[in-house]
Short mmCIF file of C-alpha atoms in Angstrom, two decimals:
data_model
loop_
_atom_site.label_atom_id
_atom_site.label_comp_id
_atom_site.label_asym_id
_atom_site.label_seq_id
_atom_site.Cartn_x
_atom_site.Cartn_y
_atom_site.Cartn_z
CA UNK A 1 77.34 75.86 72.59
CA UNK A 2 78.69 78.74 73.90
CA UNK A 3 82.36 78.72 75.37
CA UNK A 4 82.31 80.57 78.91
CA UNK A 5 85.39 81.42 79.74
CA UNK A 6 86.28 80.92 83.14
CA UNK A 7 88.63 82.92 86.07
CA UNK A 8 92.59 81.46 86.51
CA UNK A 9 91.87 81.47 89.89
CA UNK A 10 88.86 79.38 90.35
CA UNK A 11 91.90 76.66 88.87
CA UNK A 12 92.69 75.78 91.70
CA UNK A 13 89.60 75.81 93.68
CA UNK A 14 88.65 72.30 91.40
CA UNK A 15 90.03 70.07 94.18
CA UNK A 16 88.82 70.12 97.89
CA UNK A 17 88.84 67.41 100.47
CA UNK A 18 86.22 67.42 101.35
CA UNK A 19 84.25 67.13 98.06
CA UNK A 20 86.49 64.44 96.35
CA UNK A 21 86.20 62.60 100.11
CA UNK A 22 81.67 62.99 99.35
CA UNK A 23 82.20 61.84 96.53
CA UNK A 24 84.59 58.79 97.44
CA UNK A 25 81.80 57.81 100.26
CA UNK A 26 78.80 57.83 97.42
CA UNK A 27 80.14 55.07 96.23
CA UNK A 28 80.70 53.03 98.63
CA UNK A 29 77.57 54.12 100.09
CA UNK A 30 75.97 52.71 95.94
CA UNK A 31 77.99 49.67 96.12
CA UNK A 32 75.41 48.51 100.00
CA UNK A 33 77.84 49.78 102.41
CA UNK A 34 77.13 50.65 105.42
CA UNK A 35 78.97 54.56 105.83
CA UNK A 36 80.95 55.37 109.16
CA UNK A 37 81.74 59.01 108.71
CA UNK A 38 84.68 59.94 110.26
CA UNK A 39 85.57 62.60 107.94
CA UNK A 40 83.50 65.81 108.27
CA UNK A 41 84.33 67.70 111.37
CA UNK A 42 80.41 68.99 111.76
CA UNK A 43 79.84 68.02 115.25
CA UNK A 44 76.77 65.52 116.23
CA UNK A 45 75.76 67.32 119.12
CA UNK A 46 72.44 69.30 119.96
CA UNK A 47 72.27 73.03 119.44
CA UNK A 48 71.62 74.19 124.08
CA UNK A 49 67.49 74.14 124.10
CA UNK A 50 67.90 77.84 125.11
CA UNK A 51 69.55 78.49 122.17
CA UNK A 52 66.62 77.01 120.33
CA UNK A 53 63.76 78.59 122.19
CA UNK A 54 65.40 82.54 121.47
CA UNK A 55 65.35 81.33 117.90
CA UNK A 56 62.02 79.39 118.37
CA UNK A 57 60.28 82.79 119.36
CA UNK A 58 61.74 84.83 116.71
CA UNK A 59 60.90 83.67 114.31
CA UNK A 60 56.87 85.17 115.74
CA UNK A 61 58.45 88.41 115.43
CA UNK A 62 57.42 90.15 112.63
CA UNK A 63 60.08 92.35 112.94
CA UNK A 64 63.30 89.74 112.71
CA UNK A 65 61.37 89.22 108.52
CA UNK A 66 63.74 91.85 106.91
CA UNK A 67 67.38 92.74 106.13
CA UNK A 68 69.25 93.10 109.35
CA UNK A 69 72.34 95.40 108.14
CA UNK A 70 74.98 95.85 110.44
CA UNK A 71 74.10 98.69 113.32
CA UNK A 72 70.70 96.08 114.28
CA UNK A 73 73.82 93.55 115.02
CA UNK A 74 74.33 95.48 117.93
CA UNK A 75 73.54 93.18 120.47
CA UNK A 76 74.78 90.20 119.60
CA UNK A 77 78.13 92.73 118.37
CA UNK A 78 77.96 93.68 122.22
CA UNK A 79 77.66 89.20 123.68
CA UNK A 80 80.50 88.43 121.69
CA UNK A 81 83.19 91.45 123.29
CA UNK A 82 81.58 90.58 126.76
CA UNK A 83 82.21 86.88 125.83
CA UNK A 84 85.83 88.18 125.67
CA UNK A 85 86.25 90.25 127.62
CA UNK A 86 85.71 88.23 130.48
CA UNK A 87 87.23 84.70 128.59
CA UNK A 88 90.72 86.69 127.98
CA UNK A 89 90.85 89.86 130.22
CA UNK A 90 90.99 91.74 127.27
CA UNK A 91 88.81 95.43 126.44
CA UNK A 92 86.92 94.30 123.48
CA UNK A 93 84.94 98.02 121.10
CA UNK A 94 82.40 96.42 120.13
CA UNK A 95 80.88 98.87 117.97
CA UNK A 96 85.12 99.35 115.80
CA UNK A 97 85.83 95.83 116.54
CA UNK A 98 83.94 93.17 116.02
CA UNK A 99 81.88 92.00 112.97
CA UNK A 100 78.81 89.26 112.62
CA UNK A 101 80.26 86.40 110.59
CA UNK A 102 78.21 83.09 109.15
CA UNK A 103 80.50 81.76 110.45
CA UNK A 104 84.60 81.98 110.91
CA UNK A 105 84.87 80.67 107.47
CA UNK A 106 83.39 83.39 106.07
CA UNK A 107 86.29 85.62 107.70
CA UNK A 108 88.90 83.62 106.97
CA UNK A 109 87.90 83.36 102.75
CA UNK A 110 87.24 87.32 102.35
CA UNK A 111 89.96 89.00 104.85
CA UNK A 112 92.34 88.06 102.08
CA UNK A 113 90.30 89.68 99.55
CA UNK A 114 90.66 93.44 101.76
CA UNK A 115 94.55 93.26 102.33
CA UNK A 116 95.80 90.82 99.30
CA UNK A 117 97.13 92.65 95.63
CA UNK A 118 97.55 90.44 93.29
CA UNK A 119 100.61 88.68 93.57
CA UNK A 120 101.09 89.16 97.25
CA UNK A 121 102.07 86.26 98.97
CA UNK A 122 100.33 84.68 101.95
CA UNK A 123 101.26 82.57 104.77
CA UNK A 124 99.90 80.21 105.66
CA UNK A 125 99.52 76.51 107.29
CA UNK A 126 100.76 73.47 105.97
CA UNK A 127 99.03 71.44 106.86
CA UNK A 128 95.79 73.93 107.24
CA UNK A 129 92.09 74.79 106.53
CA UNK A 130 91.00 74.89 103.30
CA UNK A 131 89.46 78.00 103.53
CA UNK A 132 91.96 79.37 104.11
CA UNK A 133 93.75 78.68 100.82
CA UNK A 134 90.68 78.89 98.91
CA UNK A 135 90.77 83.02 100.18
CA UNK A 136 94.17 83.61 99.10
CA UNK A 137 93.09 82.57 95.52
CA UNK A 138 90.37 83.53 94.87
CA UNK A 139 91.85 86.83 95.52
CA UNK A 140 94.71 86.52 92.83
CA UNK A 141 97.44 85.68 95.90
CA UNK A 142 99.91 84.00 95.99
CA UNK A 143 100.39 81.04 99.18
CA UNK A 144 103.65 80.42 101.23
CA UNK A 145 103.17 76.94 103.14
CA UNK A 146 105.23 77.34 106.18
CA UNK A 147 105.15 73.25 106.66
CA UNK A 148 103.83 72.28 110.49
CA UNK A 149 106.20 68.84 111.78
CA UNK A 150 106.62 66.52 114.08
CA UNK A 151 109.38 67.44 115.44
CA UNK A 152 108.36 71.53 115.84
CA UNK A 153 105.46 70.20 117.50
CA UNK A 154 103.33 71.19 113.94
CA UNK A 155 103.84 74.78 114.80
CA UNK A 156 105.67 76.79 111.88
CA UNK A 157 109.64 78.04 112.06
CA UNK A 158 109.48 81.63 110.62
CA UNK A 159 113.37 81.76 109.84
CA UNK A 160 112.40 79.37 107.65
CA UNK A 161 110.22 82.07 105.40
CA UNK A 162 112.46 83.71 102.50
CA UNK A 163 113.28 87.06 102.45
CA UNK A 164 111.76 87.75 98.55
CA UNK A 165 109.09 85.63 99.63
CA UNK A 166 108.20 88.09 102.89
CA UNK A 167 109.04 91.16 101.06
CA UNK A 168 105.78 90.51 98.83
CA UNK A 169 103.96 89.21 101.76
CA UNK A 170 100.60 90.94 103.47
CA UNK A 171 99.62 88.39 105.81
CA UNK A 172 100.50 84.81 107.88
CA UNK A 173 97.10 82.99 109.02
CA UNK A 174 97.92 80.81 112.33
CA UNK A 175 95.01 78.93 113.82
CA UNK A 176 94.88 76.28 116.94
CA UNK A 177 94.60 74.34 118.72
CA UNK A 178 94.43 73.29 115.01
CA UNK A 179 92.72 71.24 112.23
CA UNK A 180 94.18 68.97 111.18
CA UNK A 181 97.09 68.12 113.08
CA UNK A 182 95.25 69.22 116.65
CA UNK A 183 98.32 70.33 117.85
CA UNK A 184 97.78 73.38 120.47
CA UNK A 185 100.76 77.01 121.01
CA UNK A 186 101.72 78.78 123.95
CA UNK A 187 101.71 81.77 124.62
CA UNK A 188 105.20 83.16 123.41
CA UNK A 189 104.65 81.32 120.47
CA UNK A 190 101.85 83.56 119.55
CA UNK A 191 103.65 86.62 120.87
CA UNK A 192 106.48 84.86 118.43
CA UNK A 193 104.41 85.58 115.95
CA UNK A 194 102.99 89.16 116.77
CA UNK A 195 106.67 90.23 117.27
CA UNK A 196 107.61 88.98 113.85
CA UNK A 197 104.31 90.66 111.86
CA UNK A 198 105.04 93.91 113.63
CA UNK A 199 108.62 93.47 111.83
CA UNK A 200 107.58 92.59 108.71
CA UNK A 201 104.31 94.67 107.78
CA UNK A 202 102.16 91.49 108.62
CA UNK A 203 98.49 91.16 109.00
CA UNK A 204 98.07 88.83 110.98
CA UNK A 205 94.97 86.56 111.63
CA UNK A 206 94.38 83.43 113.74
CA UNK A 207 91.49 81.51 113.33
CA UNK A 208 89.96 79.92 116.92
CA UNK A 209 87.25 77.80 116.20
CA UNK A 210 88.31 75.54 118.63
CA UNK A 211 88.92 77.52 121.99
CA UNK A 212 86.82 75.93 123.99
CA UNK A 213 87.39 72.32 122.83
CA UNK A 214 89.83 71.58 125.24
CA UNK A 215 91.51 68.45 127.31
CA UNK A 216 92.70 69.76 130.93
CA UNK A 217 94.36 66.31 133.08
CA UNK A 218 91.20 66.23 134.97
CA UNK A 219 88.11 66.69 131.62
CA UNK A 220 87.71 69.98 133.19
CA UNK A 221 86.33 72.86 130.45
CA UNK A 222 88.54 75.72 130.41
CA UNK A 223 91.07 74.39 133.12
CA UNK A 224 93.37 77.28 132.61
CA UNK A 225 96.62 78.53 135.62
CA UNK A 226 97.26 80.97 137.18
CA UNK A 227 100.12 81.86 139.99
CA UNK A 228 99.46 83.90 142.72
CA UNK A 229 103.19 84.61 143.55
CA UNK A 230 105.01 81.67 144.60
CA UNK A 231 101.43 79.34 144.11
CA UNK A 232 99.97 78.17 141.53
CA UNK A 233 96.22 77.94 141.56
CA UNK A 234 94.12 76.04 138.89
CA UNK A 235 90.11 76.40 138.24
CA UNK A 236 87.54 76.03 135.58
CA UNK A 237 87.54 79.37 133.71
CA UNK A 238 83.72 80.09 132.19
CA UNK A 239 81.92 83.00 130.80
CA UNK A 240 80.58 83.43 134.10
CA UNK A 241 83.97 83.76 135.94
CA UNK A 242 85.53 86.78 136.98
CA UNK A 243 89.01 85.92 136.85
CA UNK A 244 90.21 86.09 132.50
CA UNK A 245 91.49 83.36 131.32
CA UNK A 246 95.29 84.35 130.94
CA UNK A 247 96.97 80.81 131.31
CA UNK A 248 94.90 79.01 128.82
CA UNK A 249 96.13 76.24 126.93
CA UNK A 250 94.74 78.06 123.98
CA UNK A 251 95.54 81.43 124.91
CA UNK A 252 94.09 83.99 122.05
CA UNK A 253 95.68 86.20 119.85
CA UNK A 254 95.05 89.78 121.72
CA UNK A 255 96.40 88.47 124.71
CA UNK A 256 100.55 88.18 122.19
CA UNK A 257 98.79 92.33 120.78
CA UNK A 258 96.46 93.89 123.50
CA UNK A 259 96.44 96.91 121.21
CA UNK A 260 95.22 94.57 118.65
CA UNK A 261 98.75 96.73 116.66
CA UNK A 262 98.32 94.12 113.05
CA UNK A 263 95.46 91.35 114.68
CA UNK A 264 92.09 89.39 114.11
CA UNK A 265 90.29 86.92 115.74
CA UNK A 266 88.25 84.86 113.89
CA UNK A 267 85.78 82.91 116.35
CA UNK A 268 83.05 80.82 115.49
CA UNK A 269 79.36 79.41 117.48
CA UNK A 270 79.77 76.32 115.74
CA UNK A 271 82.17 73.70 117.97
CA UNK A 272 81.10 75.03 121.02
CA UNK A 273 77.99 75.60 121.11
CA UNK A 274 76.86 72.90 117.92
CA UNK A 275 75.77 75.55 115.70
CA UNK A 276 77.08 74.61 112.53
CA UNK A 277 74.50 74.44 110.82
CA UNK A 278 73.59 77.85 111.51
CA UNK A 279 76.36 79.26 110.25
CA UNK A 280 77.05 82.32 113.12
CA UNK A 281 80.29 82.99 113.95
CA UNK A 282 82.46 86.74 114.18
CA UNK A 283 85.68 88.70 114.39
CA UNK A 284 87.15 90.95 117.01
CA UNK A 285 90.66 92.61 116.37
CA UNK A 286 92.50 95.61 114.92
CA UNK A 287 89.98 98.25 114.31
CA UNK A 288 91.72 99.17 110.84
CA UNK A 289 91.61 95.30 109.73
CA UNK A 290 87.40 94.88 111.03
CA UNK A 291 86.13 98.41 108.82
CA UNK A 292 87.71 96.44 105.69
CA UNK A 293 86.39 93.81 105.64
CA UNK A 294 82.83 94.95 106.54
CA UNK A 295 83.32 96.72 103.42
CA UNK A 296 83.81 93.25 102.15
CA UNK A 297 80.91 91.48 103.23
CA UNK A 298 78.75 94.72 102.74
CA UNK A 299 79.34 94.80 98.71
CA UNK A 300 78.78 90.58 99.46
CA UNK A 301 75.31 90.37 101.76
CA UNK A 302 73.96 91.32 104.49
CA UNK A 303 73.71 89.67 107.94
CA UNK A 304 72.41 86.37 108.90
CA UNK A 305 68.47 86.65 110.53
CA UNK A 306 67.95 88.64 113.95
CA UNK A 307 66.22 85.35 114.70
CA UNK A 308 69.69 83.20 114.29
CA UNK A 309 71.74 85.98 116.56
CA UNK A 310 69.52 86.54 119.53
CA UNK A 311 69.91 82.34 119.22
CA UNK A 312 73.57 83.57 119.67
CA UNK A 313 73.26 85.54 122.02
CA UNK A 314 71.51 83.21 123.92
CA UNK A 315 74.12 80.61 123.98
CA UNK A 316 77.32 83.04 124.53
CA UNK A 317 75.48 84.82 128.34
CA UNK A 318 73.35 82.17 129.40
CA UNK A 319 73.94 78.91 130.79
CA UNK A 320 77.30 77.28 129.69
CA UNK A 321 76.80 73.60 131.31
CA UNK A 322 76.27 72.90 127.88
CA UNK A 323 80.46 73.69 126.59
CA UNK A 324 81.33 72.19 128.85
CA UNK A 325 79.57 69.59 128.14
CA UNK A 326 80.52 69.50 124.65
CA UNK A 327 84.12 68.34 126.28
CA UNK A 328 83.68 66.59 128.44
CA UNK A 329 82.43 64.04 124.84
CA UNK A 330 84.92 64.80 123.13
CA UNK A 331 87.50 63.85 126.02
CA UNK A 332 85.55 60.23 126.52
CA UNK A 333 85.52 59.94 122.92
CA UNK A 334 88.70 61.34 122.00
CA UNK A 335 90.51 58.02 124.66
CA UNK A 336 87.89 54.99 123.73
CA UNK A 337 89.26 55.95 119.82
CA UNK A 338 93.08 56.01 120.77
CA UNK A 339 92.53 53.70 123.46
CA UNK A 340 90.55 51.13 120.45
CA UNK A 341 93.90 52.78 117.91
CA UNK A 342 96.43 50.87 120.20
CA UNK A 343 95.06 47.29 120.56
CA UNK A 344 95.09 47.24 117.40
CA UNK A 345 98.76 48.33 117.17
CA UNK A 346 98.95 51.87 116.02
CA UNK A 347 99.48 53.98 117.53
CA UNK A 348 99.44 57.63 117.58
CA UNK A 349 99.09 60.35 120.01
CA UNK A 350 96.73 61.32 122.00
CA UNK A 351 95.47 65.67 121.48
CA UNK A 352 95.04 67.81 124.30
CA UNK A 353 93.05 70.09 122.03
CA UNK A 354 89.93 70.14 119.35
CA UNK A 355 87.57 66.96 117.98
CA UNK A 356 90.16 65.44 116.45
CA UNK A 357 92.96 62.29 115.85
CA UNK A 358 95.79 63.19 113.33
CA UNK A 359 97.19 60.20 113.02
CA UNK A 360 100.30 59.10 110.59
CA UNK A 361 100.14 56.13 108.12
CA UNK A 362 101.47 52.90 108.86
CA UNK A 363 103.64 51.25 104.92
CA UNK A 364 102.21 50.51 102.59
CA UNK A 365 100.00 53.88 102.81
CA UNK A 366 102.70 56.41 104.20
CA UNK A 367 102.87 58.08 101.27
CA UNK A 368 99.44 57.93 99.42
CA UNK A 369 97.25 59.02 101.65
CA UNK A 370 94.03 60.10 99.48
CA UNK A 371 94.49 55.88 98.57
CA UNK A 372 94.49 54.85 101.97
CA UNK A 373 91.50 56.66 102.68
CA UNK A 374 89.13 55.16 98.88
CA UNK A 375 90.26 52.57 99.56
CA UNK A 376 89.90 52.04 103.09
CA UNK A 377 85.74 53.75 102.72
CA UNK A 378 85.34 51.56 99.36
CA UNK A 379 86.86 47.94 100.96
CA UNK A 380 85.49 48.84 105.01
CA UNK A 381 82.42 51.56 104.27
CA UNK A 382 84.64 54.01 107.64
CA UNK A 383 84.76 57.33 105.67
CA UNK A 384 88.05 59.59 107.14
CA UNK A 385 89.92 62.62 105.24
CA UNK A 386 93.65 62.18 103.99
CA UNK A 387 96.53 64.30 105.03
CA UNK A 388 97.36 65.46 101.89
CA UNK A 389 94.64 67.14 101.21
CA UNK A 390 95.13 69.07 103.77
CA UNK A 391 98.60 70.92 102.24
CA UNK A 392 101.74 69.34 101.89
CA UNK A 393 103.29 68.22 104.93
CA UNK A 394 99.10 66.55 105.08
CA UNK A 395 101.04 64.08 103.07
CA UNK A 396 101.29 60.52 105.40
CA UNK A 397 98.93 60.86 108.25
CA UNK A 398 94.74 60.93 108.39
CA UNK A 399 92.44 63.45 109.94
CA UNK A 400 89.58 61.27 112.40
CA UNK A 401 86.77 62.82 113.14
CA UNK A 402 84.81 62.27 116.19
CA UNK A 403 81.61 62.98 115.36
CA UNK A 404 80.10 59.23 117.31
CA UNK A 405 80.03 57.74 120.46
CA UNK A 406 82.53 55.78 121.61
CA UNK A 407 80.30 52.32 120.77
CA UNK A 408 80.71 53.43 116.90
CA UNK A 409 83.99 54.82 117.20
CA UNK A 410 85.27 51.35 118.05
CA UNK A 411 82.68 49.41 115.27
CA UNK A 412 84.82 51.47 113.04
CA UNK A 413 88.57 50.98 113.81
CA UNK A 414 87.81 46.68 114.22
CA UNK A 415 86.56 47.32 110.41
CA UNK A 416 89.75 48.63 110.10
CA UNK A 417 92.02 47.10 111.80
CA UNK A 418 92.47 44.22 108.67
CA UNK A 419 92.21 46.76 106.54
CA UNK A 420 95.10 48.19 107.97
CA UNK A 421 97.13 45.18 109.25
#
C-alpha cells in the first residue's frame, strides 16, 4: 500500500470532545443502554413555522437552484445589519461590514487563515469551543491558552499574557456568553479587551452564538437596563424595539469598539432561532476583516442555498415570539436541572445565560473528567461532555446541555445520583 504523508497540521485535530463522546455513546448503545444525551448543544426545539414556509416556498422557485454569489446575498446582509442595529444601536454597512457564514463556526475556523502566518500566536480562551483552536491549527499558528478560573468569573486576565507571546500574537478570540462555562462578561471587560488589542495590534474576534439565550430576573427575553437621569428603567428589548440594548447583560463587542477598529463578531441562527441544521450565520465588523474572510470563503465555497437565506431573513425580520419562547424553555430546564442536582447534593451555580450547566466534579473524579464521562454513559446511559475536552483549564468540570424537557432531565439526574456518590 502506498505510504501517504499527511500534513502535520492534522495532528492536533485527531481528538475532538464531541467525536470522543460519540464513540462512547455508540459503545453504550451497543451494550443495550438507553441514552439520555446531554453532551451536544444542539437545540431540540423546532424552527418557527414562518421560517420553514419561507424555505419551502423557495424550493419551487427555480431561480434559487443555482450557485449563490456574494451579490445575491444582499437581502440577507441587509436583514442582518438591521437586526444588529436595532438590537445594539450601532450602524452597520451591509455591503462592507456583513458576511454570510455557514454558522459562526465557519467564521472562527476560517478567519485565522486570513490573519495568521505560520508560527504566529492566537490568544484563546481555555476552556473554549474546539473550532477556535481548530482554525488556528489549520493556519499553522500557535495557541496561547488564556486560563478561565472560577475566582475570576471565568474571564481571562490579560496582564498574565507573557510579553514574548504578545510580540508574536496576531489575534484574540473571546466568546461570551461562554461555552462551556456559561459565564457572561460585562461591557467594561470588552472595553478592556478592545484597548488591549488596540495597544498590541491584535485582531479581536468575538464568537456570539448565545446573544439571545439570556435569563433575566423575571425570565424576560433580552432583559436590559437603561438609565434616564437618576431613574432606572427596564424593558424587553427585541428586534421590533426602537430602544437599543445598550445595557444588556450580554453586550456586543462592537459596543466597546463602535468604530470597528479591530473587531469582528460572529452570529448564528442556530441557537436563537433553532436553525442549527440549516447552517446559517454571519459576521459583522471591521470592513477589512470582513473582506479578508470573504477572500478565504471564496476559495472554499459559494454560499448556502438561497432558500435557506430566505428562511433566515424571515427569522430575523419576522415575529420574535419564538425566541422569547426558546429562552423561557431553557430557563425552565435550567431551573429544573439545577434543583435536581441540588437534591442529590451536587451543588452547582445557576448560570445567567446559554443552554449549559458547567459543574465542578466531586471526588474521586475531580481530575479525570474524561473517565467520569466515559464511565457515566457506560453505567447509566447519561452522556455529558468532559471539561478537559474544551481545554486544560476545563479539567475537573463537566458540561451538561439542556436539550431535553424537565422530566427527562430529572431522570438523568436520578440515574447519576448513585454513580456520583
